[in-house]
PDB file of C-alpha atoms in Angstrom:
ATOM      1  CA  MET A   1      24.759  21.492  23.583  1.00 59.00           C
ATOM      2  CA  ARG A   2      23.828  18.187  22.271  1.00 73.00           C
ATOM      3  CA  LEU A   3      22.777  17.729  18.874  1.00 78.00           C
ATOM      4  CA  TRP A   4      19.621  14.875  18.671  1.00 79.00           C
ATOM      5  CA  THR A   5      18.095  14.927  21.762  1.00 85.00           C
ATOM      6  CA  ASP A   6      15.934  11.899  22.816  1.00 82.00           C
ATOM      7  CA  LEU A   7      12.503  13.582  20.689  1.00 82.00           C
ATOM      8  CA  ASP A   8      15.051  13.781  17.756  1.00 83.00           C
ATOM      9  CA  ARG A   9      16.349  10.532  17.411  1.00 84.00           C
ATOM     10  CA  ARG A  10      12.087   9.166  18.054  1.00 81.00           C
ATOM     11  CA  ILE A  11      10.846  10.769  15.341  1.00 83.00           C
ATOM     12  CA  ILE A  12      13.421   9.235  12.996  1.00 85.00           C
ATOM     13  CA  ALA A  13      13.057   5.873  13.812  1.00 80.00           C
ATOM     14  CA  LEU A  14       9.633   6.690  12.710  1.00 73.00           C
ATOM     15  CA  ALA A  15       9.958   8.495   9.676  1.00 78.00           C
ATOM     16  CA  VAL A  16      13.104   6.072   8.024  1.00 83.00           C
ATOM     17  CA  PRO A  17      11.130   3.353   7.843  1.00 76.00           C
ATOM     18  CA  ALA A  18       7.839   5.322   6.164  1.00 71.00           C
ATOM     19  CA  ALA A  19      10.949   6.573   3.756  1.00 79.00           C
ATOM     20  CA  GLY A  20      11.872   3.354   3.315  1.00 80.00           C
ATOM     21  CA  SER A  21       8.445   1.851   2.259  1.00 73.00           C
ATOM     22  CA  ALA A  22       7.901   4.551  -0.068  1.00 73.00           C
ATOM     23  CA  VAL A  23      11.414   4.240  -1.899  1.00 82.00           C
ATOM     24  CA  LEU A  24      10.622   0.198  -1.991  1.00 78.00           C
ATOM     25  CA  GLN A  25       7.375   1.249  -3.611  1.00 73.00           C
ATOM     26  CA  LEU A  26       9.335   3.191  -6.013  1.00 76.00           C
ATOM     27  CA  ILE A  27      11.848   0.357  -6.604  1.00 85.00           C
ATOM     28  CA  HIS A  28       8.859  -2.077  -7.329  1.00 77.00           C
ATOM     29  CA  GLY A  29       7.280  -0.069 -10.451  1.00 76.00           C
ATOM     30  CA  ALA A  30      11.192  -0.626 -11.725  1.00 81.00           C
ATOM     31  CA  VAL A  31      11.730  -3.413 -11.282  1.00 85.00           C
ATOM     32  CA  ASP A  32       8.297  -4.697 -12.566  1.00 81.00           C
ATOM     33  CA  MET A  33       9.038  -2.280 -15.691  1.00 82.00           C
ATOM     34  CA  PHE A  34      12.570  -3.579 -15.979  1.00 86.00           C
ATOM     35  CA  TRP A  35      11.682  -6.571 -16.759  1.00 87.00           C
ATOM     36  CA  VAL A  36       8.000  -6.087 -18.358  1.00 85.00           C
ATOM     37  CA  LYS A  37      10.332  -4.156 -20.697  1.00 85.00           C
ATOM     38  CA  GLU A  38      11.025  -7.449 -22.805  1.00 87.00           C
ATOM     39  CA  LEU A  39       7.760  -7.763 -23.852  1.00 89.00           C
ATOM     40  CA  GLY A  40       7.189  -4.769 -26.069  1.00 89.00           C
ATOM     41  CA  GLU A  41       6.102  -1.226 -25.755  1.00 90.00           C
ATOM     42  CA  THR A  42       2.673  -1.995 -25.556  1.00 92.00           C
ATOM     43  CA  GLU A  43       2.928  -4.502 -22.217  1.00 91.00           C
ATOM     44  CA  LEU A  44       5.248  -1.894 -20.656  1.00 90.00           C
ATOM     45  CA  ALA A  45       2.511   1.201 -21.270  1.00 91.00           C
ATOM     46  CA  ALA A  46       0.304  -0.960 -20.399  1.00 91.00           C
ATOM     47  CA  LEU A  47       2.127  -1.218 -17.146  1.00 89.00           C
ATOM     48  CA  ALA A  48       2.748   2.031 -16.595  1.00 87.00           C
ATOM     49  CA  ILE A  49      -0.586   2.910 -16.293  1.00 90.00           C
ATOM     50  CA  GLY A  50      -1.398   0.574 -14.016  1.00 88.00           C
ATOM     51  CA  THR A  51       1.298   1.189 -11.398  1.00 83.00           C
ATOM     52  CA  LEU A  52       0.209   4.609 -11.365  1.00 82.00           C
ATOM     53  CA  SER A  53      -2.878   2.817  -9.757  1.00 82.00           C
ATOM     54  CA  LEU A  54      -1.404   1.276  -7.333  1.00 79.00           C
ATOM     55  CA  TRP A  55       0.067   4.530  -5.850  1.00 78.00           C
ATOM     56  CA  MET A  56      -4.073   5.384  -5.218  1.00 80.00           C
ATOM     57  CA  TYR A  57      -4.369   1.965  -3.477  1.00 78.00           C
ATOM     58  CA  ALA A  58      -1.154   2.257  -1.045  1.00 77.00           C
ATOM     59  CA  SER A  59      -2.844   5.125  -0.717  1.00 81.00           C
ATOM     60  CA  ILE A  60      -5.416   3.016   1.200  1.00 83.00           C
ATOM     61  CA  GLY A  61      -2.993   0.832   2.683  1.00 82.00           C
ATOM     62  CA  ALA A  62      -1.170   4.027   4.387  1.00 82.00           C
ATOM     63  CA  LEU A  63      -4.047   5.234   6.159  1.00 85.00           C
ATOM     64  CA  VAL A  64      -5.318   1.585   7.043  1.00 85.00           C
ATOM     65  CA  GLY A  65      -1.454   1.215   8.453  1.00 86.00           C
ATOM     66  CA  THR A  66      -1.421   4.154   9.929  1.00 87.00           C
ATOM     67  CA  GLY A  67      -4.457   4.248  11.931  1.00 87.00           C
ATOM     68  CA  LEU A  68      -4.143   0.994  12.862  1.00 88.00           C
ATOM     69  CA  THR A  69      -0.536   1.657  14.769  1.00 88.00           C
ATOM     70  CA  ALA A  70      -1.634   4.778  16.439  1.00 89.00           C
ATOM     71  CA  LEU A  71      -4.815   2.680  17.990  1.00 89.00           C
ATOM     72  CA  VAL A  72      -2.825  -0.717  18.726  1.00 90.00           C
ATOM     73  CA  ALA A  73       0.098   1.771  20.235  1.00 89.00           C
ATOM     74  CA  ARG A  74      -2.491   3.791  22.892  1.00 91.00           C
ATOM     75  CA  TYR A  75      -3.691   0.694  24.125  1.00 92.00           C
ATOM     76  CA  VAL A  76      -0.242  -1.060  24.429  1.00 91.00           C
ATOM     77  CA  GLY A  77       0.940   2.774  26.349  1.00 90.00           C
ATOM     78  CA  VAL A  78      -1.262   2.539  28.596  1.00 92.00           C
ATOM     79  CA  GLY A  79      -0.506  -1.382  29.404  1.00 92.00           C
ATOM     80  CA  ARG A  80      -4.286  -2.380  28.063  1.00 93.00           C
ATOM     81  CA  LEU A  81      -2.618  -5.303  26.081  1.00 91.00           C
ATOM     82  CA  ASP A  82      -6.733  -6.876  25.782  1.00 92.00           C
ATOM     83  CA  GLY A  83      -7.551  -3.524  24.080  1.00 91.00           C
ATOM     84  CA  ALA A  84      -4.739  -3.366  22.135  1.00 90.00           C
ATOM     85  CA  ALA A  85      -5.129  -7.415  20.600  1.00 92.00           C
ATOM     86  CA  TYR A  86      -8.861  -6.723  20.508  1.00 93.00           C
ATOM     87  CA  VAL A  87      -8.561  -2.880  18.372  1.00 91.00           C
ATOM     88  CA  GLY A  88      -5.824  -5.147  16.587  1.00 90.00           C
ATOM     89  CA  ALA A  89      -8.022  -7.882  15.440  1.00 91.00           C
ATOM     90  CA  GLN A  90     -10.464  -5.790  15.021  1.00 90.00           C
ATOM     91  CA  GLY A  91      -8.207  -4.131  12.425  1.00 88.00           C
ATOM     92  CA  LEU A  92      -7.129  -6.836  10.487  1.00 89.00           C
ATOM     93  CA  ARG A  93     -11.066  -7.555  10.066  1.00 90.00           C
ATOM     94  CA  TRP A  94     -11.750  -4.194   8.655  1.00 89.00           C
ATOM     95  CA  SER A  95      -8.329  -4.709   6.087  1.00 87.00           C
ATOM     96  CA  VAL A  96      -9.886  -7.484   4.766  1.00 88.00           C
ATOM     97  CA  ALA A  97     -13.579  -5.916   4.008  1.00 89.00           C
ATOM     98  CA  ILE A  98     -11.615  -2.707   2.928  1.00 89.00           C
ATOM     99  CA  GLY A  99      -9.100  -5.137   0.019  1.00 87.00           C
ATOM    100  CA  ILE A 100     -12.199  -7.045  -0.745  1.00 90.00           C
ATOM    101  CA  VAL A 101     -13.883  -3.921  -1.364  1.00 91.00           C
ATOM    102  CA  THR A 102     -11.841  -2.022  -2.830  1.00 88.00           C
ATOM    103  CA  ALA A 103     -11.514  -4.914  -5.176  1.00 89.00           C
ATOM    104  CA  PHE A 104     -14.488  -4.698  -6.914  1.00 92.00           C
ATOM    105  CA  ILE A 105     -13.906  -0.773  -7.327  1.00 91.00           C
ATOM    106  CA  GLY A 106     -10.464  -1.629  -9.081  1.00 89.00           C
ATOM    107  CA  TYR A 107     -12.173  -4.223 -11.332  1.00 92.00           C
ATOM    108  CA  ALA A 108     -14.934  -1.416 -12.281  1.00 94.00           C
ATOM    109  CA  ILE A 109     -12.909   1.630 -12.387  1.00 92.00           C
ATOM    110  CA  ALA A 110      -9.829  -0.251 -14.462  1.00 93.00           C
ATOM    111  CA  PRO A 111     -11.208   0.707 -17.810  1.00 95.00           C
ATOM    112  CA  GLY A 112     -11.557   4.083 -16.792  1.00 94.00           C
ATOM    113  CA  ILE A 113      -8.223   4.192 -15.880  1.00 92.00           C
ATOM    114  CA  TYR A 114      -6.746   3.702 -19.352  1.00 94.00           C
ATOM    115  CA  GLN A 115      -9.756   5.260 -21.225  1.00 94.00           C
ATOM    116  CA  ALA A 116      -8.587   8.664 -19.061  1.00 93.00           C
ATOM    117  CA  SER A 117      -5.175   8.318 -20.091  1.00 91.00           C
ATOM    118  CA  ASN A 118      -6.085   8.384 -23.297  1.00 92.00           C
ATOM    119  CA  ALA A 119      -4.674   4.959 -23.859  1.00 93.00           C
ATOM    120  CA  THR A 120      -4.248   3.115 -26.955  1.00 94.00           C
ATOM    121  CA  PRO A 121      -6.666  -0.111 -27.934  1.00 94.00           C
ATOM    122  CA  ALA A 122      -4.067  -2.578 -27.614  1.00 94.00           C
ATOM    123  CA  VAL A 123      -2.882  -0.996 -23.935  1.00 94.00           C
ATOM    124  CA  ALA A 124      -6.005  -0.737 -22.504  1.00 94.00           C
ATOM    125  CA  ALA A 125      -7.200  -4.488 -23.025  1.00 92.00           C
ATOM    126  CA  ALA A 126      -3.183  -5.704 -21.525  1.00 91.00           C
ATOM    127  CA  GLY A 127      -3.521  -2.907 -18.803  1.00 92.00           C
ATOM    128  CA  VAL A 128      -7.061  -3.891 -17.548  1.00 94.00           C
ATOM    129  CA  LEU A 129      -6.308  -7.197 -17.503  1.00 91.00           C
ATOM    130  CA  TYR A 130      -3.149  -6.374 -15.093  1.00 88.00           C
ATOM    131  CA  THR A 131      -4.978  -3.824 -12.625  1.00 91.00           C
ATOM    132  CA  ARG A 132      -7.698  -6.061 -11.896  1.00 92.00           C
ATOM    133  CA  ILE A 133      -5.680  -8.810 -11.389  1.00 89.00           C
ATOM    134  CA  ILE A 134      -3.327  -6.402  -8.826  1.00 86.00           C
ATOM    135  CA  TRP A 135      -6.280  -5.032  -6.940  1.00 87.00           C
ATOM    136  CA  GLY A 136      -8.277  -7.916  -7.106  1.00 86.00           C
ATOM    137  CA  GLY A 137      -5.592  -9.222  -4.958  1.00 83.00           C
ATOM    138  CA  GLY A 138      -5.760  -6.227  -2.339  1.00 76.00           C
ATOM    139  CA  SER A 139      -7.806  -8.081   0.385  1.00 76.00           C
ATOM    140  CA  LEU A 140      -4.252  -9.365   0.750  1.00 82.00           C
ATOM    141  CA  ILE A 141      -2.098  -6.938   0.668  1.00 80.00           C
ATOM    142  CA  LEU A 142      -4.275  -4.314   3.073  1.00 82.00           C
ATOM    143  CA  LEU A 143      -4.151  -7.779   5.422  1.00 82.00           C
ATOM    144  CA  GLN A 144      -0.396  -7.487   5.381  1.00 82.00           C
ATOM    145  CA  VAL A 145      -0.262  -3.916   6.227  1.00 82.00           C
ATOM    146  CA  GLY A 146      -3.074  -4.430   8.859  1.00 83.00           C
ATOM    147  CA  ALA A 147      -0.695  -7.397  10.045  1.00 83.00           C
ATOM    148  CA  ASP A 148       2.802  -4.868  10.169  1.00 82.00           C
ATOM    149  CA  ALA A 149       0.562  -1.928  11.273  1.00 83.00           C
ATOM    150  CA  VAL A 150      -0.274  -4.290  14.811  1.00 82.00           C
ATOM    151  CA  PHE A 151       3.500  -5.643  15.816  1.00 79.00           C
ATOM    152  CA  ARG A 152       4.935  -1.495  14.786  1.00 78.00           C
ATOM    153  CA  GLY A 153       1.784  -0.693  17.270  1.00 72.00           C
TER     154      GLY A 153
END
């Protein structure tokens, strides 16, 4: 009896990069905190709260990436490279569009994120600016996620 079937190997091949991506997101936050702690407690608190909001953004990226990978892979799987190219191009356009919309949403909700976490005014002032800058670059982040998904598909 074999320990690993072909299906097991395929599932692991898909799961390991996904798990690795999640670990890298955690490491990204930890590295940011390592450097920002030298600036002071206020800045560190602002970063910690802002990083939590980025997890919301990362979930949007995961939705875009997963859906686009599945659609491109479907067309590639049946040998319709023209369809895969079309879906990939549309996916990249939508990635940018979703990124622009979420940038405006992030700009609008940034103060509420800090208010909901009962941040001090100093923490909120530093954090709102940070959160708005990070969410403002969303179209570029989602474009990268979309391009990654097209190549995976």
